Coordinates of N, CA and C in Angstrom, one line a residue:
M1 N 12.7 -144.8 40.1 CA 13.3 -143.7 39.4 C 14.2 -144.2 38.3
D2 N 14.0 -143.6 37.1 CA 14.7 -144.0 35.9 C 16.0 -143.2 35.8
K3 N 16.0 -141.9 36.1 CA 17.1 -141.0 35.8 C 17.0 -139.7 36.6
I4 N 18.2 -139.1 36.7 CA 18.3 -137.7 37.3 C 18.7 -136.8 36.2
I5 N 17.8 -135.7 36.0 CA 18.1 -134.8 34.9 C 18.4 -133.4 35.6
C6 N 19.5 -132.8 35.2 CA 19.9 -131.5 35.8 C 19.9 -130.4 34.8
V7 N 19.5 -129.2 35.2 CA 19.4 -128.0 34.4 C 20.6 -127.1 34.8
G8 N 21.3 -126.6 33.9 CA 22.4 -125.7 34.2 C 22.1 -124.3 33.6
K9 N 22.8 -123.3 34.2 CA 22.8 -121.9 33.7 C 21.3 -121.4 33.8
N10 N 20.6 -121.7 34.9 CA 19.2 -121.3 35.0 C 19.0 -120.1 35.9
Y11 N 20.1 -119.5 36.5 CA 20.0 -118.3 37.3 C 21.1 -117.3 36.7
A12 N 20.6 -116.2 36.3 CA 21.5 -115.2 35.6 C 22.7 -114.8 36.4
E13 N 22.6 -114.6 37.7 CA 23.7 -114.2 38.6 C 24.7 -115.3 38.7
H14 N 24.3 -116.6 38.7 CA 25.3 -117.7 38.7 C 26.1 -117.8 37.4
V15 N 25.4 -117.5 36.3 CA 26.1 -117.5 35.0 C 27.2 -116.5 35.0
K16 N 26.9 -115.3 35.6 CA 27.9 -114.2 35.7 C 29.0 -114.6 36.6
E17 N 28.8 -115.2 37.7 CA 29.9 -115.4 38.7 C 30.9 -116.5 38.1
L18 N 30.4 -117.3 37.2 CA 31.3 -118.3 36.6 C 31.9 -117.8 35.3
G19 N 31.5 -116.6 34.9 CA 32.0 -116.0 33.7 C 31.6 -116.7 32.4
D20 N 30.4 -117.4 32.5 CA 29.8 -118.1 31.4 C 29.0 -117.1 30.5
I21 N 28.6 -117.6 29.3 CA 27.7 -116.8 28.5 C 26.3 -117.2 28.8
T22 N 25.4 -116.3 28.6 CA 24.0 -116.6 28.8 C 23.5 -117.5 27.6
V23 N 22.4 -118.2 27.9 CA 21.9 -119.2 26.9 C 20.4 -118.9 26.7
D24 N 20.0 -119.3 25.5 CA 18.5 -119.1 25.2 C 17.7 -120.3 25.3
K25 N 18.4 -121.4 25.7 CA 17.7 -122.7 26.0 C 18.3 -123.3 27.2
P26 N 17.6 -124.1 27.9 CA 18.2 -124.8 29.1 C 19.3 -125.7 28.7
V27 N 20.4 -125.7 29.6 CA 21.5 -126.6 29.4 C 21.2 -127.9 30.3
I28 N 21.2 -129.0 29.6 CA 20.8 -130.3 30.2 C 21.9 -131.3 30.4
F29 N 22.0 -131.9 31.5 CA 23.0 -133.0 31.7 C 22.3 -134.1 32.6
L30 N 22.8 -135.3 32.7 CA 22.2 -136.3 33.4 C 23.2 -136.8 34.5
K31 N 22.6 -137.4 35.6 CA 23.3 -138.1 36.6 C 22.6 -139.5 36.8
P32 N 23.4 -140.6 37.0 CA 22.7 -141.9 37.2 C 22.2 -142.0 38.7
P33 N 21.2 -142.8 38.9 CA 20.6 -143.0 40.2 C 21.6 -143.5 41.2
S34 N 22.7 -144.1 40.8 CA 23.7 -144.6 41.8 C 24.4 -143.6 42.6
V35 N 24.3 -142.3 42.2 CA 25.1 -141.3 42.9 C 24.1 -140.5 43.8
L36 N 22.8 -140.9 43.9 CA 21.8 -140.1 44.7 C 21.9 -140.5 46.2
R37 N 21.8 -139.5 47.0 CA 21.6 -139.7 48.5 C 20.4 -138.8 48.9
Q38 N 19.5 -139.4 49.6 CA 18.4 -138.7 50.1 C 18.3 -138.6 51.6
A39 N 18.0 -137.4 52.1 CA 17.9 -137.2 53.6 C 16.5 -137.2 54.0
K40 N 16.2 -137.7 55.2 CA 14.9 -137.6 55.8 C 14.8 -136.2 56.4
Q41 N 13.6 -135.8 56.8 CA 13.3 -134.5 57.4 C 14.1 -134.4 58.7
G42 N 14.9 -133.3 58.8 CA 15.7 -133.1 60.0 C 16.9 -133.9 60.2
E43 N 17.2 -134.8 59.2 CA 18.4 -135.7 59.3 C 19.7 -135.0 59.0
T44 N 20.8 -135.5 59.6 CA 22.1 -135.1 59.1 C 22.7 -136.2 58.3
L45 N 22.8 -136.0 57.0 CA 23.3 -137.0 56.1 C 24.8 -137.0 56.0
T46 N 25.5 -138.1 56.2 CA 27.0 -138.1 56.0 C 27.3 -138.5 54.6
V47 N 28.0 -137.7 53.9 CA 28.3 -137.9 52.5 C 29.8 -137.7 52.2
S48 N 30.3 -138.4 51.2 CA 31.7 -138.4 50.8 C 32.0 -137.2 49.8
M49 N 33.3 -136.8 49.8 CA 33.7 -135.8 48.8 C 35.1 -136.2 48.3
P50 N 35.3 -136.3 47.0 CA 36.6 -136.7 46.5 C 37.6 -135.5 46.3
T51 N 38.1 -135.0 47.4 CA 39.0 -133.9 47.4 C 40.3 -134.1 46.6
H52 N 40.7 -135.4 46.4 CA 41.8 -135.7 45.6 C 41.6 -135.4 44.1
Q53 N 40.4 -135.0 43.7 CA 40.1 -134.7 42.3 C 40.0 -133.2 42.1
G54 N 40.4 -132.4 43.1 CA 40.3 -131.0 43.0 C 39.2 -130.3 43.8
S55 N 38.9 -129.1 43.5 CA 37.9 -128.3 44.3 C 36.5 -128.9 44.1
V56 N 35.8 -129.1 45.2 CA 34.5 -129.7 45.2 C 33.5 -128.5 45.6
H57 N 32.6 -128.2 44.7 CA 31.6 -127.1 44.9 C 30.2 -127.6 45.2
H58 N 29.5 -126.8 46.1 CA 28.1 -127.1 46.3 C 27.3 -126.2 45.3
E59 N 26.2 -126.8 44.9 CA 25.2 -126.0 44.1 C 23.8 -126.4 44.6
C60 N 23.3 -125.4 45.4 CA 22.0 -125.6 46.0 C 20.8 -125.4 45.0
E61 N 19.9 -126.3 45.0 CA 18.9 -126.2 43.9 C 17.5 -126.7 44.4
I62 N 16.4 -126.2 43.8 CA 15.1 -126.8 43.9 C 15.1 -128.0 43.1
V63 N 14.5 -129.1 43.6 CA 14.5 -130.4 43.0 C 13.0 -130.9 42.9
F64 N 12.6 -131.4 41.7 CA 11.3 -132.0 41.6 C 11.3 -133.5 41.3
Q65 N 10.3 -134.1 41.8 CA 10.1 -135.5 41.4 C 8.8 -135.6 40.6
L66 N 8.8 -136.3 39.4 CA 7.7 -136.4 38.6 C 6.8 -137.5 39.0
K67 N 5.5 -137.2 38.9 CA 4.5 -138.3 39.3 C 4.0 -139.0 38.0
A68 N 4.3 -138.4 36.9 CA 3.9 -139.0 35.6 C 5.0 -138.6 34.6
G69 N 5.1 -139.4 33.5 CA 6.1 -139.1 32.5 C 5.4 -138.6 31.2
G70 N 6.2 -138.4 30.2 CA 5.7 -138.0 28.9 C 6.8 -137.7 27.9
F71 N 6.4 -137.4 26.7 CA 7.3 -137.2 25.6 C 6.7 -136.0 24.8
Q72 N 7.6 -135.1 24.5 CA 7.2 -133.9 23.7 C 6.0 -133.2 24.2
M73 N 6.1 -132.9 25.5 CA 5.0 -132.3 26.3 C 4.9 -130.8 26.1
T74 N 3.7 -130.2 26.2 CA 3.6 -128.8 26.3 C 3.9 -128.4 27.8
E75 N 4.1 -127.1 28.0 CA 4.4 -126.6 29.4 C 3.3 -126.9 30.3
T76 N 2.0 -126.9 29.8 CA 0.9 -127.2 30.7 C 0.9 -128.7 31.1
E77 N 1.2 -129.5 30.1 CA 1.3 -131.0 30.4 C 2.5 -131.2 31.3
A78 N 3.6 -130.5 31.1 CA 4.8 -130.7 32.0 C 4.5 -130.4 33.4
E79 N 3.8 -129.2 33.6 CA 3.5 -128.8 35.0 C 2.6 -129.8 35.7
R80 N 1.7 -130.5 35.0 CA 0.8 -131.5 35.6 C 1.6 -132.8 36.0
C81 N 2.8 -132.9 35.5 CA 3.6 -134.1 35.8 C 4.4 -134.0 37.1
I82 N 4.5 -132.7 37.6 CA 5.2 -132.5 38.9 C 4.5 -133.1 40.1
G83 N 5.1 -134.0 40.8 CA 4.4 -134.6 41.9 C 4.8 -134.0 43.3
A84 N 6.1 -133.8 43.4 CA 6.7 -133.4 44.7 C 7.9 -132.5 44.5
V85 N 8.2 -131.7 45.5 CA 9.4 -130.8 45.5 C 10.3 -131.0 46.7
S86 N 11.5 -130.6 46.6 CA 12.5 -130.6 47.7 C 13.6 -129.7 47.4
V87 N 14.6 -129.7 48.2 CA 15.8 -128.9 48.0 C 17.0 -129.9 48.0
G88 N 18.0 -129.6 47.2 CA 19.1 -130.5 47.1 C 20.4 -129.8 46.7
L89 N 21.4 -130.7 46.5 CA 22.7 -130.2 46.1 C 23.2 -131.0 44.9
D90 N 23.6 -130.2 43.8 CA 24.3 -130.8 42.7 C 25.7 -130.6 42.9
M91 N 26.4 -131.6 43.4 CA 27.9 -131.4 43.7 C 28.7 -131.4 42.5
T92 N 29.7 -130.6 42.4 CA 30.5 -130.4 41.2 C 32.0 -130.4 41.4
L93 N 32.7 -131.1 40.6 CA 34.2 -131.0 40.6 C 34.6 -129.8 39.8
R94 N 34.7 -128.6 40.4 CA 34.8 -127.4 39.6 C 36.1 -127.3 38.8
D95 N 37.3 -127.7 39.3 CA 38.5 -127.7 38.5 C 38.4 -128.5 37.3
K96 N 37.8 -129.7 37.5 CA 37.7 -130.7 36.4 C 36.7 -130.1 35.3
Q97 N 35.6 -129.5 35.8 CA 34.6 -128.9 34.9 C 35.2 -127.8 34.1
A98 N 36.1 -127.0 34.7 CA 36.7 -125.9 33.9 C 37.6 -126.4 32.8
I99 N 38.3 -127.5 33.0 CA 39.1 -128.1 32.0 C 38.2 -128.6 30.9
L100 N 37.1 -129.3 31.3 CA 36.2 -129.9 30.3 C 35.6 -128.8 29.4
K101 N 35.2 -127.7 30.0 CA 34.6 -126.5 29.3 C 35.6 -126.0 28.2
K102 N 36.9 -125.9 28.6 CA 37.9 -125.3 27.7 C 38.1 -126.2 26.5
T103 N 37.9 -127.5 26.7 CA 38.1 -128.5 25.6 C 36.8 -128.8 24.8
G104 N 35.7 -128.3 25.3 CA 34.4 -128.5 24.7 C 33.9 -129.9 24.9
A105 N 34.5 -130.6 26.0 CA 34.0 -132.0 26.3 C 32.8 -131.9 27.2
P106 N 32.0 -133.0 27.2 CA 30.9 -133.1 28.2 C 31.3 -133.0 29.6
W107 N 30.4 -132.5 30.5 CA 30.7 -132.3 31.9 C 30.7 -133.6 32.7
T108 N 30.3 -134.7 32.2 CA 29.9 -135.9 32.9 C 30.8 -136.2 34.1
I109 N 32.1 -136.3 33.9 CA 33.0 -136.7 35.0 C 33.2 -135.6 36.0
A110 N 32.8 -134.4 35.8 CA 32.8 -133.4 36.8 C 31.5 -133.3 37.6
K111 N 30.5 -134.0 37.1 CA 29.2 -133.9 37.7 C 28.8 -135.3 38.3
V112 N 29.4 -136.3 37.9 CA 29.0 -137.7 38.3 C 30.1 -138.3 39.1
F113 N 29.9 -138.5 40.4 CA 30.8 -139.2 41.3 C 30.0 -139.5 42.5
Q114 N 30.6 -140.3 43.4 CA 29.9 -140.8 44.5 C 29.3 -139.7 45.3
D115 N 28.0 -139.8 45.7 CA 27.3 -138.8 46.5 C 27.2 -137.4 45.9
S116 N 27.1 -137.4 44.5 CA 27.1 -136.1 43.9 C 25.7 -135.5 43.6
A117 N 24.7 -136.3 44.0 CA 23.3 -135.7 43.9 C 22.7 -136.0 45.3
I118 N 22.4 -134.9 46.0 CA 21.8 -135.0 47.3 C 20.5 -134.3 47.3
V119 N 19.5 -134.9 47.9 CA 18.1 -134.4 48.0 C 17.5 -134.6 49.3
G120 N 16.6 -133.7 49.7 CA 15.9 -133.8 51.0 C 14.6 -134.6 50.8
P121 N 13.8 -134.6 51.8 CA 12.5 -135.3 51.8 C 11.6 -134.6 50.8
W122 N 10.8 -135.5 50.1 CA 9.8 -135.0 49.2 C 8.6 -134.4 49.9
V123 N 8.1 -133.3 49.4 CA 6.8 -132.7 49.9 C 5.9 -132.5 48.7
S124 N 4.7 -132.9 48.7 CA 3.8 -132.8 47.6 C 3.5 -131.3 47.4
L125 N 3.1 -131.0 46.1 CA 2.7 -129.6 45.8 C 1.5 -129.2 46.6
E126 N 0.6 -130.2 46.9 CA -0.6 -129.8 47.7 C -0.2 -129.4 49.1
E127 N 0.9 -129.9 49.6 CA 1.3 -129.5 50.9 C 2.2 -128.3 50.9
F128 N 2.7 -127.9 49.8 CA 3.6 -126.8 49.7 C 3.3 -126.0 48.4
P129 N 2.1 -125.5 48.3 CA 1.6 -124.8 47.0 C 2.3 -123.5 46.8
Q130 N 2.9 -122.9 47.8 CA 3.6 -121.6 47.6 C 5.1 -121.7 47.4
F131 N 5.5 -122.9 46.9 CA 7.0 -123.1 46.8 C 7.7 -122.1 45.9
S132 N 6.9 -121.6 44.8 CA 7.6 -120.7 43.9 C 8.1 -119.5 44.5
N133 N 7.4 -119.0 45.5 CA 7.8 -117.7 46.1 C 8.6 -117.9 47.4
A134 N 8.8 -119.2 47.8 CA 9.5 -119.5 49.1 C 11.0 -119.5 48.8
V135 N 11.8 -119.0 49.8 CA 13.2 -119.0 49.7 C 13.8 -120.3 50.0
F136 N 14.7 -120.8 49.2 CA 15.5 -122.0 49.5 C 17.0 -121.5 49.8
S137 N 17.6 -122.2 50.7 CA 19.0 -121.7 51.1 C 19.9 -122.8 51.6
L138 N 21.2 -122.5 51.5 CA 22.2 -123.3 52.0 C 23.2 -122.5 52.9
K139 N 23.4 -123.0 54.1 CA 24.4 -122.4 55.0 C 25.5 -123.5 55.2
V140 N 26.7 -123.1 55.2 CA 27.9 -123.9 55.4 C 28.6 -123.5 56.7
N141 N 28.6 -124.3 57.7 CA 29.2 -124.0 59.0 C 28.5 -122.7 59.6
G142 N 27.2 -122.6 59.4 CA 26.5 -121.5 59.9 C 26.5 -120.2 59.1
E143 N 27.3 -120.2 58.0 CA 27.4 -119.0 57.1 C 26.5 -119.2 55.9
L144 N 25.7 -118.2 55.6 CA 24.8 -118.3 54.4 C 25.7 -118.2 53.2
R145 N 25.5 -119.3 52.3 CA 26.3 -119.3 51.1 C 25.4 -119.1 49.9
Q146 N 24.2 -119.6 49.9 CA 23.3 -119.5 48.7 C 21.8 -119.4 49.2
E147 N 21.1 -118.6 48.4 CA 19.6 -118.5 48.6 C 19.0 -118.0 47.3
G148 N 17.8 -118.5 47.1 CA 17.1 -118.1 45.9 C 15.6 -118.5 45.9
R149 N 14.9 -118.1 44.8 CA 13.5 -118.5 44.6 C 13.3 -119.1 43.2
A150 N 12.3 -119.9 43.1 CA 11.9 -120.4 41.8 C 11.6 -119.3 40.8
T151 N 11.0 -118.2 41.3 CA 10.6 -117.1 40.4 C 11.9 -116.4 39.8
E152 N 13.1 -116.6 40.3 CA 14.3 -116.0 39.8 C 14.9 -116.9 38.6
M153 N 14.3 -118.0 38.4 CA 14.9 -118.9 37.3 C 14.7 -118.2 35.9
T154 N 15.7 -118.4 35.1 CA 15.6 -118.0 33.7 C 14.5 -118.8 32.9
F155 N 14.5 -120.1 33.2 CA 13.5 -121.0 32.6 C 12.7 -121.6 33.7
S156 N 11.4 -121.4 33.7 CA 10.5 -121.9 34.7 C 10.6 -123.4 34.8
P157 N 10.2 -124.1 35.9 CA 10.1 -125.5 35.9 C 9.3 -126.2 34.8
P158 N 8.1 -125.7 34.5 CA 7.4 -126.3 33.4 C 8.1 -126.2 32.1
K159 N 8.8 -125.0 31.8 CA 9.5 -124.8 30.6 C 10.7 -125.8 30.5
C160 N 11.4 -126.0 31.6 CA 12.5 -126.9 31.7 C 12.1 -128.3 31.4
I161 N 11.0 -128.8 32.0 CA 10.5 -130.1 31.8 C 10.0 -130.3 30.4
A162 N 9.3 -129.4 29.9 CA 8.8 -129.5 28.5 C 10.0 -129.6 27.5
Y163 N 11.0 -128.8 27.8 CA 12.2 -128.8 26.9 C 12.9 -130.1 27.0
I164 N 13.1 -130.6 28.2 CA 13.7 -131.9 28.3 C 12.9 -133.0 27.5
S165 N 11.6 -132.9 27.6 CA 10.7 -134.0 27.0 C 10.7 -133.8 25.5
E166 N 11.2 -132.7 24.9 CA 11.4 -132.6 23.5 C 12.4 -133.6 23.0
H167 N 13.4 -133.9 23.8 CA 14.6 -134.7 23.4 C 14.5 -136.1 23.8
F168 N 13.9 -136.5 24.9 CA 13.8 -137.9 25.3 C 12.6 -138.0 26.3
P169 N 12.0 -139.2 26.4 CA 10.8 -139.4 27.2 C 11.2 -139.3 28.7
L170 N 10.3 -138.8 29.5 CA 10.4 -138.7 30.9 C 9.5 -139.8 31.5
C171 N 9.9 -140.2 32.7 CA 9.2 -141.3 33.4 C 8.7 -140.9 34.8
A172 N 7.7 -141.5 35.3 CA 7.2 -141.2 36.6 C 8.4 -141.6 37.6
G173 N 8.7 -140.7 38.6 CA 9.7 -141.0 39.5 C 11.0 -140.3 39.1
D174 N 11.1 -139.8 37.9 CA 12.4 -139.1 37.5 C 12.5 -137.8 38.4
I175 N 13.8 -137.5 38.6 CA 14.2 -136.4 39.5 C 14.8 -135.3 38.6
I176 N 14.4 -134.1 38.9 CA 14.9 -132.9 38.1 C 15.5 -131.9 39.0
F177 N 16.8 -131.6 38.8 CA 17.5 -130.5 39.5 C 17.3 -129.3 38.6
T178 N 16.9 -128.1 39.1 CA 16.5 -127.0 38.3 C 17.5 -125.9 38.2
G179 N 18.7 -126.0 38.6 CA 19.7 -125.0 38.5 C 20.0 -124.3 39.8
T180 N 21.1 -123.6 39.9 CA 21.6 -123.0 41.2 C 21.7 -121.5 41.1
P181 N 21.4 -120.8 42.1 CA 21.6 -119.3 42.2 C 23.1 -119.0 42.5
K182 N 23.4 -117.8 42.5 CA 24.8 -117.4 42.8 C 25.3 -117.8 44.2
G183 N 26.6 -117.8 44.4 CA 27.1 -118.2 45.7 C 27.8 -119.5 45.8
V184 N 27.9 -120.2 44.7 CA 28.6 -121.5 44.7 C 30.0 -121.3 45.2
N185 N 30.5 -122.3 45.9 CA 31.8 -122.2 46.6 C 32.3 -123.6 46.9
S186 N 33.6 -123.7 47.3 CA 34.1 -125.0 47.6 C 33.8 -125.4 49.1
I187 N 33.8 -126.7 49.3 CA 33.6 -127.2 50.6 C 34.8 -128.0 51.0
L188 N 35.0 -128.2 52.3 CA 36.1 -129.0 52.8 C 35.6 -130.2 53.7
P189 N 36.4 -131.2 53.8 CA 36.0 -132.3 54.7 C 35.7 -131.8 56.1
S190 N 34.7 -132.3 56.8 CA 34.3 -131.9 58.1 C 33.3 -130.7 58.0
D191 N 33.1 -130.0 56.9 CA 32.2 -129.0 56.7 C 30.7 -129.5 56.9
T192 N 29.9 -128.7 57.5 CA 28.5 -129.1 57.6 C 27.6 -128.1 56.9
G193 N 26.7 -128.6 56.1 CA 25.7 -127.8 55.3 C 24.3 -127.9 55.9
N194 N 23.6 -126.8 56.0 CA 22.2 -126.8 56.4 C 21.3 -126.3 55.3
L195 N 20.4 -127.1 54.8 CA 19.5 -126.7 53.7 C 18.1 -126.5 54.2
N196 N 17.5 -125.5 53.8 CA 16.1 -125.1 54.1 C 15.3 -124.7 52.9
F197 N 14.0 -125.1 52.9 CA 13.1 -124.7 51.8 C 11.7 -124.9 52.4
G198 N 11.1 -123.8 52.8 CA 9.7 -123.9 53.4 C 9.7 -124.9 54.5
P199 N 8.9 -126.0 54.4 CA 8.8 -127.0 55.5 C 10.0 -128.0 55.5
I200 N 10.9 -127.9 54.5 CA 11.9 -128.9 54.4 C 13.2 -128.4 55.0
Q201 N 13.8 -129.3 55.8 CA 15.1 -128.9 56.5 C 15.9 -130.2 56.7
F202 N 17.2 -130.2 56.3 CA 18.1 -131.3 56.6 C 19.5 -130.8 56.5
S203 N 20.4 -131.6 57.0 CA 21.9 -131.2 57.0 C 22.7 -132.2 56.3
V204 N 23.9 -131.8 55.9 CA 24.9 -132.6 55.3 C 26.2 -132.5 56.0
Q205 N 26.8 -133.6 56.4 CA 28.2 -133.6 57.0 C 29.1 -134.3 56.0
W206 N 30.1 -133.6 55.5 CA 31.0 -134.2 54.5 C 32.2 -134.8 55.1
Y207 N 32.7 -135.8 54.5 CA 34.0 -136.4 54.9 C 34.8 -136.7 53.6
E208 N 36.1 -136.8 53.8 CA 37.0 -137.0 52.6 C 37.0 -138.4 52.1
L209 N 36.8 -138.6 50.8 CA 36.9 -139.9 50.2 C 38.3 -140.1 49.7
K210 N 39.0 -141.0 50.3 CA 40.4 -141.2 49.9 C 40.5 -141.8 48.5
S211 N 41.6 -141.5 47.8 CA 41.9 -142.0 46.5 C 42.3 -143.4 46.5

């Protein structure tokens, strides 16, 4: 894997809940591979959270792994590059992000920290061809927090990938987080999250990362 690319503001209801303005192009940011944690099927993954940096929010998302790369691709070419799908969490330091938004600064330090990119097991599109209509969800301590479908995205996965490739080359193995639906909220140390998406299921147990 060369990089993790994330798409923001890709579900209209999430844009509304944060009081953001709608966009006519995908919002793109990156995370380094060093912050990635991957769970096996049915596993409970223990991950850290830096509560000393303010409110930590979960953002449940459909995640893709590319089987081929490309540069300046069409949407058709981009779709052919998708090799596998999963569900994951784009963890966010919400207080810090709010400050960065006000100053017009990049979101990097609000999005990049230890264990801030979490993904489940990969399932090939051949094994999960109906993923677009399947519901993905996150429960925290048994309470439903988020759910959505790929069909609810403002920008489809091929459109997102093609747009990203307009700006820089993509590589086989790259991971793409595609945005989160409404329902983002804070988590606390000792909280447990359960993620489901078709045949994919895993859990996350958070603990406090001391400053």
